[in-house]
Tab-separated table of C-alpha atoms in Angstrom:
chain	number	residue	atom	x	y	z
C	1	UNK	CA	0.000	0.000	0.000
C	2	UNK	CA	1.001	3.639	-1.052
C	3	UNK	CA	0.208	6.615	0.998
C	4	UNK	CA	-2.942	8.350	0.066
C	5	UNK	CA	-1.340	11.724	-0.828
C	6	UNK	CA	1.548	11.641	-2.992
C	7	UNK	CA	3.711	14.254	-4.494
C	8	UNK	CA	3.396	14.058	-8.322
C	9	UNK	CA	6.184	15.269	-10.298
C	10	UNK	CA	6.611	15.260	-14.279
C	11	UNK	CA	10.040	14.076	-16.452
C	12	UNK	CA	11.583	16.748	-17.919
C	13	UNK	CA	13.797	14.927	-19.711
C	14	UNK	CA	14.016	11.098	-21.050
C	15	UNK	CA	15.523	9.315	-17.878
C	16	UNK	CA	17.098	6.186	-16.443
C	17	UNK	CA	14.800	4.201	-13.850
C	18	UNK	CA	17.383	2.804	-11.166
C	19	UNK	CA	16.580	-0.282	-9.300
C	20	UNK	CA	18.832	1.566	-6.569
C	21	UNK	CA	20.952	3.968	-6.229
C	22	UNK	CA	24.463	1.656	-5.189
C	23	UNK	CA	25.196	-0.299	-8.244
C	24	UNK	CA	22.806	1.988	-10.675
C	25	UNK	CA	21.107	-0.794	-12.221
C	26	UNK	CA	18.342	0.123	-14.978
C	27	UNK	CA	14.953	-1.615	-14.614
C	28	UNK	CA	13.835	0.640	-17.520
C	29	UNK	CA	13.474	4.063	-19.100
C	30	UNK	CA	10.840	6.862	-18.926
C	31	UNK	CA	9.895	9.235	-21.727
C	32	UNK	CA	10.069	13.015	-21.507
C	33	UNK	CA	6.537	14.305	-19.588
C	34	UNK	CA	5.739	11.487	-17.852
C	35	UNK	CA	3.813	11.720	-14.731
C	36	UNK	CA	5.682	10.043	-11.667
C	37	UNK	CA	4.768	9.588	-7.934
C	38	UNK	CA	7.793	9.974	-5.545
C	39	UNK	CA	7.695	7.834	-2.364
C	40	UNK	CA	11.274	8.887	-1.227
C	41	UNK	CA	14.338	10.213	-1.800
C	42	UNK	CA	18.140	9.051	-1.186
C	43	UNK	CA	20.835	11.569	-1.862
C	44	UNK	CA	20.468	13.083	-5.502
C	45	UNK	CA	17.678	11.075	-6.265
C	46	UNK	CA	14.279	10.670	-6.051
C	47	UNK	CA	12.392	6.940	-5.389
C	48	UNK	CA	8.649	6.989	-7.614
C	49	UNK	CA	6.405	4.844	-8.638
C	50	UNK	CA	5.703	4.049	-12.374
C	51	UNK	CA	3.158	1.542	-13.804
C	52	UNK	CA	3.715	-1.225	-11.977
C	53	UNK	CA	7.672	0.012	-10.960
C	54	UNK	CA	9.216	1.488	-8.389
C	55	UNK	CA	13.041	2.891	-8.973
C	56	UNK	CA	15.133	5.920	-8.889
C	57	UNK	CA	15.286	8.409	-10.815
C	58	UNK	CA	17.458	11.416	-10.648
C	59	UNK	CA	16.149	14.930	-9.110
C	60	UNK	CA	17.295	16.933	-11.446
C	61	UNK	CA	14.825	15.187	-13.851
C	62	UNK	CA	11.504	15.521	-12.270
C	63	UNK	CA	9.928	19.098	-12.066
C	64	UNK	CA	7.414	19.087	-8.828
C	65	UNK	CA	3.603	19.484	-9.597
C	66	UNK	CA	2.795	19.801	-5.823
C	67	UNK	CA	5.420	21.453	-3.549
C	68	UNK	CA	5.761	19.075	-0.724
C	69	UNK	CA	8.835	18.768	0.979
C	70	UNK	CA	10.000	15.633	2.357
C	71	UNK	CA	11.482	17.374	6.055
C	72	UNK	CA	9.860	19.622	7.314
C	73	UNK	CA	10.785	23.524	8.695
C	74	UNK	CA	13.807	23.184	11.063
C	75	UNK	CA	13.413	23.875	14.566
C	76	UNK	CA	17.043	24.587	14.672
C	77	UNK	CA	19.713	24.924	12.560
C	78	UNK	CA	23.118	24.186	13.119
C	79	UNK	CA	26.369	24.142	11.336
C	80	UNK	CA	30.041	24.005	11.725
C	81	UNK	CA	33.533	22.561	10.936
C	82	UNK	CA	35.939	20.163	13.222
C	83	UNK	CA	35.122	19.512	17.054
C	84	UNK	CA	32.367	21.941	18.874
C	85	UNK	CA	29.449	21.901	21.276
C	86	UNK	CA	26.525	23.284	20.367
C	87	UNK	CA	23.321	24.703	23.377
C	88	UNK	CA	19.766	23.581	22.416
C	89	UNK	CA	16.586	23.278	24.371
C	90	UNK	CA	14.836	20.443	23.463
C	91	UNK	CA	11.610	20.247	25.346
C	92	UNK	CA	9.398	17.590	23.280
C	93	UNK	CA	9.211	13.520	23.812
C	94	UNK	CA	10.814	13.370	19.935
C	95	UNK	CA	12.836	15.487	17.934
C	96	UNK	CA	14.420	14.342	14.223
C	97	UNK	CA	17.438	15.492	13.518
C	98	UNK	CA	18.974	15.514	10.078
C	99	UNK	CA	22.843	15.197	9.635
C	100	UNK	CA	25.745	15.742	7.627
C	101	UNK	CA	29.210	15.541	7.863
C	102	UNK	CA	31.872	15.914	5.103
C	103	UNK	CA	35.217	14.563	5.930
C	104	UNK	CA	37.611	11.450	6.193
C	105	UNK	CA	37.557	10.689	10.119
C	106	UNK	CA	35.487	10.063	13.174
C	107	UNK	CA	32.508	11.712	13.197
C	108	UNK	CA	30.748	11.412	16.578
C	109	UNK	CA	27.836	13.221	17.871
C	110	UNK	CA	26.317	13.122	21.909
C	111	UNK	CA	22.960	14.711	22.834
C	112	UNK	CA	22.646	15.837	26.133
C	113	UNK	CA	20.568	16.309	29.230
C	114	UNK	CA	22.500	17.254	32.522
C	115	UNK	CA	24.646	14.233	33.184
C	116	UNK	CA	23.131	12.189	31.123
C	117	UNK	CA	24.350	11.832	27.375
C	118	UNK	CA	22.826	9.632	24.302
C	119	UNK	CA	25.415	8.613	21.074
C	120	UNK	CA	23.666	9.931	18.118
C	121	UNK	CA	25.735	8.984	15.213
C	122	UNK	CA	29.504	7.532	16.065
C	123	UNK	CA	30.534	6.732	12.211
C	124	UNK	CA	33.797	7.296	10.078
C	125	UNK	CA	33.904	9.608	6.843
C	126	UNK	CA	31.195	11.510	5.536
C	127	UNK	CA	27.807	10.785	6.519
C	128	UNK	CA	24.309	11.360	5.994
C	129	UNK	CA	21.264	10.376	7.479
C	130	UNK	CA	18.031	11.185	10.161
C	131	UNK	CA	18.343	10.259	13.587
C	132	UNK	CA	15.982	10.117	16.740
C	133	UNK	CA	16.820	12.357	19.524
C	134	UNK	CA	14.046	11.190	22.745
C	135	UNK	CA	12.874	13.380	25.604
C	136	UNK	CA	15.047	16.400	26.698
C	137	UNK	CA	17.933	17.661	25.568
C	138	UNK	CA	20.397	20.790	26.284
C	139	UNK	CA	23.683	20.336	24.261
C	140	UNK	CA	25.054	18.978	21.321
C	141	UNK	CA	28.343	17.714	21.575
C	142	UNK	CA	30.170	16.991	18.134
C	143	UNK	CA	33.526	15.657	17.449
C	144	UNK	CA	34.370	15.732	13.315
C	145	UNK	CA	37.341	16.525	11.281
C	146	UNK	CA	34.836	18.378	8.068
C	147	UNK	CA	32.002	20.708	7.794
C	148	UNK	CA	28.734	19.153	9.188
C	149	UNK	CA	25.006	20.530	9.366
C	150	UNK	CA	22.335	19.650	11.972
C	151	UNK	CA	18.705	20.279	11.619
C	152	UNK	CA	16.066	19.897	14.447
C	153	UNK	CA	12.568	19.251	13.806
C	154	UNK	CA	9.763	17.605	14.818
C	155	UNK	CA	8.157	14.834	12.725
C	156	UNK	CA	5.163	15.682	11.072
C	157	UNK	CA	2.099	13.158	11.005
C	158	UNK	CA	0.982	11.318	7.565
C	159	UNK	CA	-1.460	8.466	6.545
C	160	UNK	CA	1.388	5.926	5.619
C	161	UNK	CA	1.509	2.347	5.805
C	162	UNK	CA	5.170	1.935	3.729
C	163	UNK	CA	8.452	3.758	3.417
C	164	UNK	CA	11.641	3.633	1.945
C	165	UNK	CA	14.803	4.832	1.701
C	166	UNK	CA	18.959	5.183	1.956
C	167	UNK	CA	21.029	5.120	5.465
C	168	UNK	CA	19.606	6.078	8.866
C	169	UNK	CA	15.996	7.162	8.874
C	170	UNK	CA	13.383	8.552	11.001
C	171	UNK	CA	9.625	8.640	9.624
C	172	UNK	CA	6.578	10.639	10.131
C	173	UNK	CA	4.343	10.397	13.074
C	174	UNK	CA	1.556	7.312	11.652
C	175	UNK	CA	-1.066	5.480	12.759
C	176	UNK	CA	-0.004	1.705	12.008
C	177	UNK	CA	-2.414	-0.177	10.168
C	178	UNK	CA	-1.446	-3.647	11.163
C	179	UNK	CA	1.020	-5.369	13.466
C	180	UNK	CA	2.935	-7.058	10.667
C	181	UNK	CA	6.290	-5.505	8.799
C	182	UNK	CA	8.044	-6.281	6.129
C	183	UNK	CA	11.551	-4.863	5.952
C	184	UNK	CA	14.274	-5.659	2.985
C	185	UNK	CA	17.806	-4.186	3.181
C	186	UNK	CA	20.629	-3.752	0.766
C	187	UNK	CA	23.879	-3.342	2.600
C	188	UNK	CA	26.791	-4.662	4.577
C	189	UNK	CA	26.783	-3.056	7.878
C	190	UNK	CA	23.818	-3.104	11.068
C	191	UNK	CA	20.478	-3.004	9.499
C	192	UNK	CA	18.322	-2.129	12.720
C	193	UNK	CA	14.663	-1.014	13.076
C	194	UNK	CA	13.080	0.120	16.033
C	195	UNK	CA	9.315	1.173	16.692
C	196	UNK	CA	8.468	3.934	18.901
C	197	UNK	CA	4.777	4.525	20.890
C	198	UNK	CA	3.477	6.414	23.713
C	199	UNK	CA	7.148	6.254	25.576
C	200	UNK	CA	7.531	2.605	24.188
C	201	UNK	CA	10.504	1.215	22.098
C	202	UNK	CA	10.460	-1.513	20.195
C	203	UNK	CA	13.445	-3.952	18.628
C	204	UNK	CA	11.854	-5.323	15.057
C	205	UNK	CA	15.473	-5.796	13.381
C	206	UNK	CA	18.398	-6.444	14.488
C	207	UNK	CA	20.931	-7.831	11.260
C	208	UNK	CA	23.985	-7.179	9.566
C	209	UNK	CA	24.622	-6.945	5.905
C	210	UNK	CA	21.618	-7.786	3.476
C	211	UNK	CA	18.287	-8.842	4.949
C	212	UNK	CA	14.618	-9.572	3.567
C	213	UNK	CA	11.810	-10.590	6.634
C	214	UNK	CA	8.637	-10.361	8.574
C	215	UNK	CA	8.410	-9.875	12.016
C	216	UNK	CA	5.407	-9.023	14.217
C	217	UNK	CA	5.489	-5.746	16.669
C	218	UNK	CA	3.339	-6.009	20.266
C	219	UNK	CA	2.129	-2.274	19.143
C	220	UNK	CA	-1.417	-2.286	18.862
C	221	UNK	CA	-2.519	-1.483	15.308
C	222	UNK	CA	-3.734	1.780	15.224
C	223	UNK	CA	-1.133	3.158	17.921
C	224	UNK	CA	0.514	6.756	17.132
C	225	UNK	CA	4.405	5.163	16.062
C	226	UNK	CA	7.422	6.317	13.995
C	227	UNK	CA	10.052	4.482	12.752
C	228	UNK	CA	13.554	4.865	13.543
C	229	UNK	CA	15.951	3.014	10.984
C	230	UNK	CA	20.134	2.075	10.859
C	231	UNK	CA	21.106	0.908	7.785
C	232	UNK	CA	23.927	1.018	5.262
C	233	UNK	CA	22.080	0.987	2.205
C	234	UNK	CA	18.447	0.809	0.183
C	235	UNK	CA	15.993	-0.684	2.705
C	236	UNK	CA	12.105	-0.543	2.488
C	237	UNK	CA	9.089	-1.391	5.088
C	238	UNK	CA	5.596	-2.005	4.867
C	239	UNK	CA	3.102	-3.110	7.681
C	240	UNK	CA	-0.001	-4.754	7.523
C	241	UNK	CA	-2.485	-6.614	9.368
């Protein structure tokens, strides 16, 4: 199942369809003017729905019909180069942030509240990618050798029963429709899903390298959730009953 409301965007030039975005693989080609639904985006690309395809197909190439960004206003905006510590005030059970780092070292990142402290991203080389930050929060602590970015936000709330993507994720607030997921991943590092409720966390994944599964979560269908995802490479998830 699809969400119900879709951004629609429109070829503006003949383009490649990508099965994903690693090995660029073509699963077909798409004329000049054709009308495309985008279900997610990885990098420089966008992921749509054709027909009966799904791919990747590059950003430059599709002119949007319905402005609708995929993150939504920062709360905060950060940026800087090498080691700093950055105040926030965090005040709300979840906050998203999304995070970039350009460079060839460690790239670590702590959110804190008083004493207490919660790793964020700890990964080498440049990175990109959405991750959770729960509950309270005062001070960002980053250690980097390049120029990173941090944007705070809080999740906004769609009808969606699938999503996909590239590298760590966090989704939109949605009401599950089911108890079942699906989850494929294309990768060779931790592939790890969590679900998040009412001030519950759930393990669904826990796997390294490639993985393709079903699992079933003890959230009640129907429960507020978002999805928090660590992964390497293309991954997808779909629940249903």
């Amino acid at each position: 199942t699809i969400p119900d409301e879709l951004p629609l965007g429109t070829l503006n030039t003949k383009s490649t369809l990508y099965k994903n975005t690693t090995d660029k693989s073509s699963i077909g080609s798409l004329k000049k003017g054709k009308e495309v639904e985008i279900i997610g985006e990885a990098q420089n690309y966008y992921r749509v729905v054709y027909g009966n395809n799904a791919g990747y197909v590059l950003k430059k190439n599709i002119d949007l019909k319905n402005e609708q960004t995929t993150t939504p206003d920062p709360v905060t905006q950060l940026t800087g180069k090498g080691d700093s510590v950055k105040n926030i005030n965090l005040t709300v059970d979840y906050t998203a942030a999304k995070i970039t780092h350009s460079g060839k070292s460690n790239f670590i990142i702590y959110a804190y509240d008083g004493d207490d402290k919660d790793l964020l991203v700890n990964h080498i080389g440049s990175y990109s990618g959405t991750v959770l930050i729960t509950g309270k929060a005062d001070k960002l602590a980053i250690r980097a050798d390049g120029d990173w970015s941090i944007s705070l936000f809080t999740p906004e709330t769609e009808k969606a029963s699938s999503f996909t993507g590239t590298g760590d994720y966090v989704s939109p607030f949605f009401n599950a429709t089911g108890t079942t997921w699906t989850f494929t991943h294309e990768g060779s590092s931790n592939f790890i899903v969590y679900q998040y409720s009412a001030g519950r966390k759930e393990l669904l994944v826990n796997q390294i390298g490639n993985y393709s599964g079903s699992v079933v979560s003890s959230i009640k269908a129907g429960a507020q959730s978002l999805l928090v995802i660590k992964a390497d490479g293309d991954w997808t998830a779909k629940v249903s009953k």
